[in-house]
Short mmCIF file of C-alpha atoms in Angstrom, two decimals:
data_model
loop_
_atom_site.label_atom_id
_atom_site.label_comp_id
_atom_site.label_asym_id
_atom_site.label_seq_id
_atom_site.Cartn_x
_atom_site.Cartn_y
_atom_site.Cartn_z
CA UNK S 18 6.01 17.22 -1.29
CA UNK S 19 3.19 14.68 -1.95
CA UNK S 20 0.70 13.03 0.26
CA UNK S 21 -0.31 9.66 -0.68
CA UNK S 22 -3.60 7.88 0.02
CA UNK S 23 -3.61 4.14 0.33
CA UNK S 24 -5.42 1.25 1.46
CA UNK S 25 -3.88 -0.71 4.29
CA UNK S 26 -4.72 -3.48 6.66
CA UNK S 27 -3.24 -3.53 10.06
CA UNK S 28 -5.92 -5.81 11.71
CA UNK S 29 -5.77 -9.16 9.80
CA UNK S 30 -3.63 -11.47 11.76
CA UNK S 31 -0.65 -13.00 9.90
CA UNK S 32 0.61 -16.54 10.13
CA UNK S 33 4.09 -15.67 8.62
CA UNK S 34 7.04 -14.00 10.21
CA UNK S 35 9.40 -11.61 8.44
CA UNK S 36 12.39 -13.61 7.07
CA UNK S 37 15.84 -12.94 6.10
CA UNK S 38 16.84 -13.38 2.34
CA UNK S 39 20.28 -13.67 1.08
CA UNK S 40 21.61 -11.10 -1.60
CA UNK S 41 21.13 -13.33 -4.45
CA UNK S 42 17.49 -13.85 -3.74
CA UNK S 43 16.95 -10.04 -3.40
CA UNK S 44 18.84 -9.71 -6.83
CA UNK S 45 16.54 -12.27 -8.47
CA UNK S 46 13.42 -10.60 -7.24
CA UNK S 47 14.72 -7.17 -8.53
CA UNK S 48 15.47 -8.56 -11.93
CA UNK S 49 12.29 -10.44 -12.14
CA UNK S 50 10.50 -7.01 -11.63
CA UNK S 51 12.56 -5.19 -14.04
CA UNK S 52 12.44 -8.04 -16.74
CA UNK S 53 8.69 -7.85 -16.59
CA UNK S 54 8.40 -4.05 -16.73
CA UNK S 55 6.99 -3.71 -13.24
CA UNK S 56 7.81 -0.82 -10.96
CA UNK S 57 8.36 -1.41 -7.29
CA UNK S 58 7.02 1.19 -4.94
CA UNK S 59 10.44 2.30 -3.72
CA UNK S 60 11.18 3.90 -0.43
CA UNK S 61 12.31 7.71 -0.33
CA UNK S 62 15.95 7.83 -1.33
CA UNK S 63 16.16 4.44 -3.12
CA UNK S 64 16.98 4.08 -6.91
CA UNK S 65 15.49 1.47 -9.30
CA UNK S 66 17.85 -1.42 -9.59
CA UNK S 67 19.91 -0.83 -6.56
CA UNK S 68 16.98 -0.50 -4.12
CA UNK S 69 16.86 -2.66 -0.79
CA UNK S 70 13.76 -0.88 0.61
CA UNK S 71 10.61 -1.44 -1.44
CA UNK S 72 7.41 -3.01 -1.87
CA UNK S 73 5.79 -4.87 -4.87
CA UNK S 74 2.63 -6.90 -5.76
CA UNK S 75 3.59 -10.57 -5.49
CA UNK S 76 0.40 -11.44 -7.39
CA UNK S 77 1.84 -10.41 -10.62
CA UNK S 78 3.97 -13.86 -10.57
CA UNK S 79 2.98 -17.33 -9.79
CA UNK S 80 4.06 -18.99 -6.56
CA UNK S 81 5.94 -21.59 -8.56
CA UNK S 82 8.14 -18.74 -9.72
CA UNK S 83 8.83 -17.71 -6.08
CA UNK S 84 9.38 -21.36 -5.20
CA UNK S 85 12.26 -21.43 -7.52
CA UNK S 86 13.67 -18.21 -6.06
CA UNK S 87 13.30 -19.39 -2.47
CA UNK S 88 14.37 -23.13 -2.90
CA UNK S 89 15.27 -24.20 0.54
CA UNK S 90 13.74 -21.02 2.30
CA UNK S 91 10.26 -22.04 3.06
CA UNK S 92 9.80 -19.06 5.52
CA UNK S 93 10.19 -16.62 2.84
CA UNK S 94 7.99 -18.56 0.49
CA UNK S 95 5.47 -18.65 3.16
CA UNK S 96 5.63 -14.68 3.35
CA UNK S 97 4.85 -14.41 -0.33
CA UNK S 98 2.12 -17.04 -0.20
CA UNK S 99 0.40 -15.26 2.72
CA UNK S 100 0.80 -11.73 0.92
CA UNK S 101 -0.81 -13.25 -2.34
CA UNK S 102 -3.58 -14.96 -0.38
CA UNK S 103 -4.49 -11.62 1.48
CA UNK S 104 -3.99 -9.53 -1.72
CA UNK S 105 -1.16 -7.58 0.07
CA UNK S 106 2.28 -6.26 -1.13
CA UNK S 107 5.51 -7.74 -0.21
CA UNK S 108 7.88 -5.52 1.77
CA UNK S 109 11.71 -5.83 1.27
CA UNK S 110 13.67 -3.92 3.70
CA UNK S 111 17.25 -3.66 5.01
CA UNK S 112 17.71 -4.92 8.50
CA UNK S 113 19.95 -3.18 11.02
CA UNK S 114 22.59 -5.94 10.46
CA UNK S 115 24.63 -4.66 7.46
CA UNK S 116 23.93 -6.95 4.35
CA UNK S 117 20.83 -8.45 5.89
CA UNK S 118 17.70 -8.02 3.97
CA UNK S 119 14.10 -8.98 5.20
CA UNK S 120 10.94 -10.12 3.23
CA UNK S 121 7.67 -9.44 4.90
CA UNK S 122 3.93 -9.14 4.26
CA UNK S 123 3.19 -5.42 3.77
CA UNK S 124 0.25 -3.53 5.24
CA UNK S 125 -0.52 -2.18 1.85
CA UNK S 126 -3.22 -3.96 -0.05
CA UNK S 127 -1.77 -4.49 -3.51
CA UNK S 128 -5.26 -4.82 -5.10
CA UNK S 129 -5.80 -0.91 -4.63
CA UNK S 130 -4.13 1.85 -6.46
CA UNK S 131 -2.60 4.74 -4.80
CA UNK S 132 -3.57 8.28 -4.98
CA UNK S 133 -0.89 10.87 -4.81
CA UNK S 134 -1.52 14.49 -4.60
CA UNK S 135 0.13 17.78 -3.29
CA UNK S 136 -0.05 18.55 0.39
CA UNK S 137 -2.20 21.51 -0.42
CA UNK S 138 -4.74 19.57 -2.53
CA UNK S 139 -4.58 16.68 0.33
CA UNK S 140 -5.52 19.33 3.11
CA UNK S 141 -8.53 20.43 0.87
CA UNK S 142 -9.73 16.59 0.51
CA UNK S 143 -9.37 16.17 4.38
CA UNK S 144 -11.28 19.29 4.89
CA UNK S 145 -14.20 18.09 2.59
CA UNK S 146 -14.20 14.80 4.57
CA UNK S 147 -14.02 16.61 7.93
CA UNK S 148 -10.86 15.10 8.85
CA UNK S 149 -8.13 16.59 10.94
CA UNK S 150 -4.97 15.21 9.14
CA UNK S 151 -2.76 16.48 12.22
CA UNK S 152 -4.61 14.08 14.56
CA UNK S 153 -5.82 11.25 12.44
CA UNK S 154 -3.55 9.43 10.01
CA UNK S 155 -6.09 6.75 8.91
CA UNK S 156 -9.65 5.78 9.14
CA UNK S 157 -11.58 2.61 8.49
CA UNK S 158 -12.70 2.32 4.83
CA UNK S 159 -16.32 2.00 5.75
CA UNK S 160 -16.16 5.35 7.61
CA UNK S 161 -14.65 7.06 4.52
CA UNK S 162 -17.65 5.50 2.50
CA UNK S 163 -20.17 6.92 4.80
CA UNK S 164 -18.58 10.30 4.72
CA UNK S 165 -18.43 10.19 0.82
CA UNK S 166 -22.16 9.48 0.64
CA UNK S 167 -23.29 12.38 2.32
CA UNK S 168 -24.65 15.12 0.02
CA UNK S 169 -23.02 17.91 1.84
CA UNK S 170 -19.42 16.26 1.36
CA UNK S 171 -20.23 16.03 -2.52
CA UNK S 172 -20.93 19.58 -2.61
CA UNK S 173 -17.95 20.51 -0.64
CA UNK S 174 -15.76 18.43 -3.32
CA UNK S 175 -17.40 20.26 -6.09
CA UNK S 176 -16.86 23.65 -4.54
CA UNK S 177 -13.13 22.88 -4.01
CA UNK S 178 -12.85 21.69 -7.64
CA UNK S 179 -12.11 18.12 -6.48
CA UNK S 180 -14.88 16.09 -7.98
CA UNK S 181 -12.23 13.83 -9.95
CA UNK S 182 -10.53 13.14 -6.61
CA UNK S 183 -13.97 12.51 -5.08
CA UNK S 184 -14.70 9.88 -7.98
CA UNK S 185 -11.41 8.26 -7.50
CA UNK S 186 -11.74 8.05 -3.61
CA UNK S 187 -15.31 6.56 -4.33
CA UNK S 188 -13.90 3.89 -6.70
CA UNK S 189 -10.86 3.15 -4.20
CA UNK S 190 -13.23 2.75 -1.28
CA UNK S 191 -15.56 0.31 -3.22
CA UNK S 192 -12.83 -2.24 -3.91
CA UNK S 193 -13.52 -5.67 -2.39
CA UNK S 194 -10.71 -6.18 0.20
CA UNK S 195 -11.84 -9.95 0.72
CA UNK S 196 -11.17 -10.97 4.43
CA UNK S 197 -9.24 -7.75 5.24
CA UNK S 198 -10.28 -4.83 7.52
CA UNK S 199 -9.18 -2.12 5.47
CA UNK S 200 -8.17 1.59 6.37
CA UNK S 201 -7.56 4.57 4.16
CA UNK S 202 -4.26 5.90 5.37
CA UNK S 203 -2.15 9.00 4.18
CA UNK S 204 1.23 10.44 4.76
#
C-alpha cells in the first residue's frame, strides 16, 4: 500500500459550484486526455479509458477548448475556469444518481507533484518531521517548511536514509501556490 503526499487547498473560497455534465462531455474530456498523452489521477478501482472518478490538470488545455466541450453549459465552464485560475485540478466524479457525473474544482493543487512511497517509508518521514500520522492528516505548508529547516530534522532524514525524500519535500514546499492557503496532506 502506498502513502501519497500532495499539496491541497481547503481554505480558498470558491465561486463555482459542482455541476452535472452529460456522458458525451465526460467522454470528450477522457478522449482529450488520452489523445494528448496525459494521464488522469484515477481513483482506486478505476481503469484508464472507462474511468468516471478521476482528477486532471485543466491548465494543460486552453479555456477555449473547454468552451467547445461545454457549449451551453456555462456552469461547467466556470468550474474549469476557476480551477485554472487557482492552479487546481478538476475533479470528475460519479454522483449518487446512476448516470450522473459531476465536475468540480479539486482540493489538489495541480502545480505540485505528488510524492508516493510505501507506508513504512512514510512512517519514517512522519517520524523525522515529528508528526503523529494517526492524529494528523495534513499540516500547513509553512509549518512543514519550518520543520524541514531545523538542523535536527535534516539529521534525522540523513540517519533514516531519506535525504532524497527530504530534498523532494523541500522542493514541494517551495512551490509558489499563488493566492492559495496550501496544506501538505497524506493518505
